Short mmCIF file of C-alpha atoms in Angstrom, two decimals:
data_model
loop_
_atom_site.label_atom_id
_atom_site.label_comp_id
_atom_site.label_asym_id
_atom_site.label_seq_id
_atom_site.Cartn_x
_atom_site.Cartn_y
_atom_site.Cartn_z
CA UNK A 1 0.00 0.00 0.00
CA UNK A 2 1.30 3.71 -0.92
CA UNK A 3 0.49 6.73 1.46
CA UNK A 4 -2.95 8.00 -0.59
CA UNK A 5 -2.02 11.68 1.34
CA UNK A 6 -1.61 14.58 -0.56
CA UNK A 7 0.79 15.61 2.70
CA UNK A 8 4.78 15.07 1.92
CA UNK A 9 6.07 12.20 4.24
CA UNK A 10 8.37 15.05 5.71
CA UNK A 11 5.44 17.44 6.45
CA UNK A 12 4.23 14.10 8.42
CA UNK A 13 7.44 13.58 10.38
CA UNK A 14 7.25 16.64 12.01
CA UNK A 15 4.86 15.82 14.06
CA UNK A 16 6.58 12.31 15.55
CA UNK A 17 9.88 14.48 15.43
CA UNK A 18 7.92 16.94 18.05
CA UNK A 19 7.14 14.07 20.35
CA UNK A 20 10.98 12.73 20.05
CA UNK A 21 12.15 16.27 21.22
CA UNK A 22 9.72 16.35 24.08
CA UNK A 23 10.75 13.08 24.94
CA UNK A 24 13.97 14.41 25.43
CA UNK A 25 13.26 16.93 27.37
CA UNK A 26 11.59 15.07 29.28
CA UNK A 27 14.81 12.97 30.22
CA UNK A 28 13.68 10.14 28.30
CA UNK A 29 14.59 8.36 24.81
CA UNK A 30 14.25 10.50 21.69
CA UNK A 31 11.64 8.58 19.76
CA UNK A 32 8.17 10.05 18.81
CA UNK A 33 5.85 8.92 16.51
CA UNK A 34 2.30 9.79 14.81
CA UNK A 35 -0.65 8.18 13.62
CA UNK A 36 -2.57 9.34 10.55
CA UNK A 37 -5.65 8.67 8.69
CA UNK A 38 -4.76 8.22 4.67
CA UNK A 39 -5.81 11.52 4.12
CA UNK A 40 -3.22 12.98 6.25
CA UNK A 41 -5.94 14.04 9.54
CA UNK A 42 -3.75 13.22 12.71
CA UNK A 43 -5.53 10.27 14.79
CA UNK A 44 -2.64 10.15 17.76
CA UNK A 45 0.63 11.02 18.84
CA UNK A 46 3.34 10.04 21.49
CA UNK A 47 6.21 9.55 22.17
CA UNK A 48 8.73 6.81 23.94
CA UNK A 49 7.57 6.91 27.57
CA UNK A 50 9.88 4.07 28.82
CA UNK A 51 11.85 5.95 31.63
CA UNK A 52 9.42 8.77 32.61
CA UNK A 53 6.52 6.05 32.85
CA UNK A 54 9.17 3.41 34.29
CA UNK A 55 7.15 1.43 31.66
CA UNK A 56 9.11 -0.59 29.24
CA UNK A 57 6.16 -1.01 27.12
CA UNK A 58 5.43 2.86 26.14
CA UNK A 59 7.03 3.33 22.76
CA UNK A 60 6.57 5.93 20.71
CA UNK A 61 4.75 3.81 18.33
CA UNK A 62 2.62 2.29 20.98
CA UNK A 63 2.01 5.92 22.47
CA UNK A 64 0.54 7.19 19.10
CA UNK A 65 -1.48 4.12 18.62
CA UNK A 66 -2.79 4.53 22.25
CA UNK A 67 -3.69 7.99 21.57
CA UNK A 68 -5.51 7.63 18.24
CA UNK A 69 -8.35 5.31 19.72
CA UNK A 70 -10.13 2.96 18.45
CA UNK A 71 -10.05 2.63 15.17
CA UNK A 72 -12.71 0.01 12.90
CA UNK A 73 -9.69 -0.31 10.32
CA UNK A 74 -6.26 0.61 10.57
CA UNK A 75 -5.48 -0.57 6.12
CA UNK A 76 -5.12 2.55 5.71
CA UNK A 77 -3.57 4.22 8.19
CA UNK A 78 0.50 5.47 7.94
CA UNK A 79 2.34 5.06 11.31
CA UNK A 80 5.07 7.66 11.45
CA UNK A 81 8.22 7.44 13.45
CA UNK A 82 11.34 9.19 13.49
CA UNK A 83 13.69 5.53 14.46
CA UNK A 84 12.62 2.46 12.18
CA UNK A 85 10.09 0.48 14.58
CA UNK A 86 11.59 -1.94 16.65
CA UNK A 87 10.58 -5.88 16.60
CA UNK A 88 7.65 -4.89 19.42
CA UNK A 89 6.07 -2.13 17.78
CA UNK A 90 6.65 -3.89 14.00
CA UNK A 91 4.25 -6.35 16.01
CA UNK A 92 1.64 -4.14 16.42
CA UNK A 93 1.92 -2.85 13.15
CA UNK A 94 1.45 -5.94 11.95
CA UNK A 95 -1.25 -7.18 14.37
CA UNK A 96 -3.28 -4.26 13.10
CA UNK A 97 -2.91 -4.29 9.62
CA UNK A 98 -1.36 -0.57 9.72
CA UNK A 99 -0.81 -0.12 5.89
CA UNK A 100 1.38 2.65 5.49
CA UNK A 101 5.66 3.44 7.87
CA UNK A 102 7.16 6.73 7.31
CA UNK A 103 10.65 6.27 9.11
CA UNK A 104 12.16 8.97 9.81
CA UNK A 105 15.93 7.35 9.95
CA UNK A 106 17.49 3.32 9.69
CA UNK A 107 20.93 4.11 10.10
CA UNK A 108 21.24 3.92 14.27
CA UNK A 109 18.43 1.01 14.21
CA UNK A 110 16.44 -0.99 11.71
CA UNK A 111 13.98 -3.53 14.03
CA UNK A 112 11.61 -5.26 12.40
CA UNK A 113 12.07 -3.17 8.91
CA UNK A 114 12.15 -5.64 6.59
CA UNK A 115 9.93 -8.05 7.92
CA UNK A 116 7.48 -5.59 7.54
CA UNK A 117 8.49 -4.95 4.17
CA UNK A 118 8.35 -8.41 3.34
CA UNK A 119 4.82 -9.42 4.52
CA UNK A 120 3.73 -6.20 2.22
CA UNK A 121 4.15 -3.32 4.44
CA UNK A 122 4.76 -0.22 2.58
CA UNK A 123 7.66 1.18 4.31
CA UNK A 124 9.44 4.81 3.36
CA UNK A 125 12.91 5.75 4.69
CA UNK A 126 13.53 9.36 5.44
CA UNK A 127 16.83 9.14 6.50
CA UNK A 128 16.30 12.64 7.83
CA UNK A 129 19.41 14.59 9.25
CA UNK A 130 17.68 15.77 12.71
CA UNK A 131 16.23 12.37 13.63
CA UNK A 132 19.77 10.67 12.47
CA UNK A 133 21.88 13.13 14.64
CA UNK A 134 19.34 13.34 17.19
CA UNK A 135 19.23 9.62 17.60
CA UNK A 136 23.14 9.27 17.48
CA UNK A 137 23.55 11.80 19.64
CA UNK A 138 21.66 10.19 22.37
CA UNK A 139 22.93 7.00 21.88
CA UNK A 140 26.49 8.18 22.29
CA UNK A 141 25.62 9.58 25.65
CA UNK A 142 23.50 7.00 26.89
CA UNK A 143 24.61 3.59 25.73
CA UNK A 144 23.49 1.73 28.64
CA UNK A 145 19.74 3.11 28.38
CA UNK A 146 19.75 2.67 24.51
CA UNK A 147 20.90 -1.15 25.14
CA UNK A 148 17.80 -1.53 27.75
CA UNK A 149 15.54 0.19 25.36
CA UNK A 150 16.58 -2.31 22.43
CA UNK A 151 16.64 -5.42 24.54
CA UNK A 152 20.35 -5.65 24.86
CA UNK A 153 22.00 -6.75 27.88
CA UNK A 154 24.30 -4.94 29.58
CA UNK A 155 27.13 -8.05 29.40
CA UNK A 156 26.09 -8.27 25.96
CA UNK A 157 26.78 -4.76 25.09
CA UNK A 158 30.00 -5.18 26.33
CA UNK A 159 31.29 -7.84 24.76
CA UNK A 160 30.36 -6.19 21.30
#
């Protein structure tokens, strides 16, 4: 499926880029993310509420979904998010049938990426320079949260 928006994918990221800043401010990990209807109307955002919430299950994709509702058919829908969708929240996009990713960037993380791409996902990369250096930038100062947020160990980070 192909975004059927007449809104640029980068007008789109703006929003889940919003939520990743606030995140950060927030003291928590940089990753927002925003559901919209195929006509470009908003339906939720969020953003990853993993340390602030002291919830490991509050990512920024399952903070927009959260916020959008209920929904009676989520074909159409795009899911954007400023880090490729990690294997939990490529779950839920599968689960729900959500048509349409906009990633922002692939180049710190790529999850579940191509599995979605292979069970017909339509998935656009962005590669945008504020969510790559945003992303790297917190990841270079915060290794040891970035492992926990990815499901890495701590010994296993360490022996990589």
């Amino acid at each position: 499926m192909t975004t059927s928006t007449d809104v640029s994918p980068t007008t789109l990221l703006e929003i889940a880029y919003a939520e990743a800043q606030q995140s950060l401010t927030e003291g928590g990990i940089p990753i927002g993310a925003a559901l919209f209807a195929s006509d470009g109307a908003l339906l939720g955002r969020g953003h990853n509420r993993r340390v602030q919430n002291d919830d490991p299950s509050v990512h920024g994709e399952t903070d927009a979904f959260r916020n959008a509702g209920r929904q009676t058919d989520y074909r159409s829908t795009i899911m954007v998010t400023t880090l490729a969708p990690c294997w939990y929240c490529s779950g839920l996009i599968r689960q729900f049938n959500i048509g349409s990713v906009i990633v922002g960037e692939n180049t710190t993380f790529q999850g579940g990426e191509n599995w979605l791409t292979d069970l017909g996902v339509s998935v656009t990369v962005l590669n945008d320079p504020g969510c790559i250096s945003m992303m790297s930038s917190f990841i270079d100062l915060n290794p040891l949260l970035w492992n926990e947020d990815i499901g890495v160990a701590t010994d296993q980070a360490v022996a990589e």
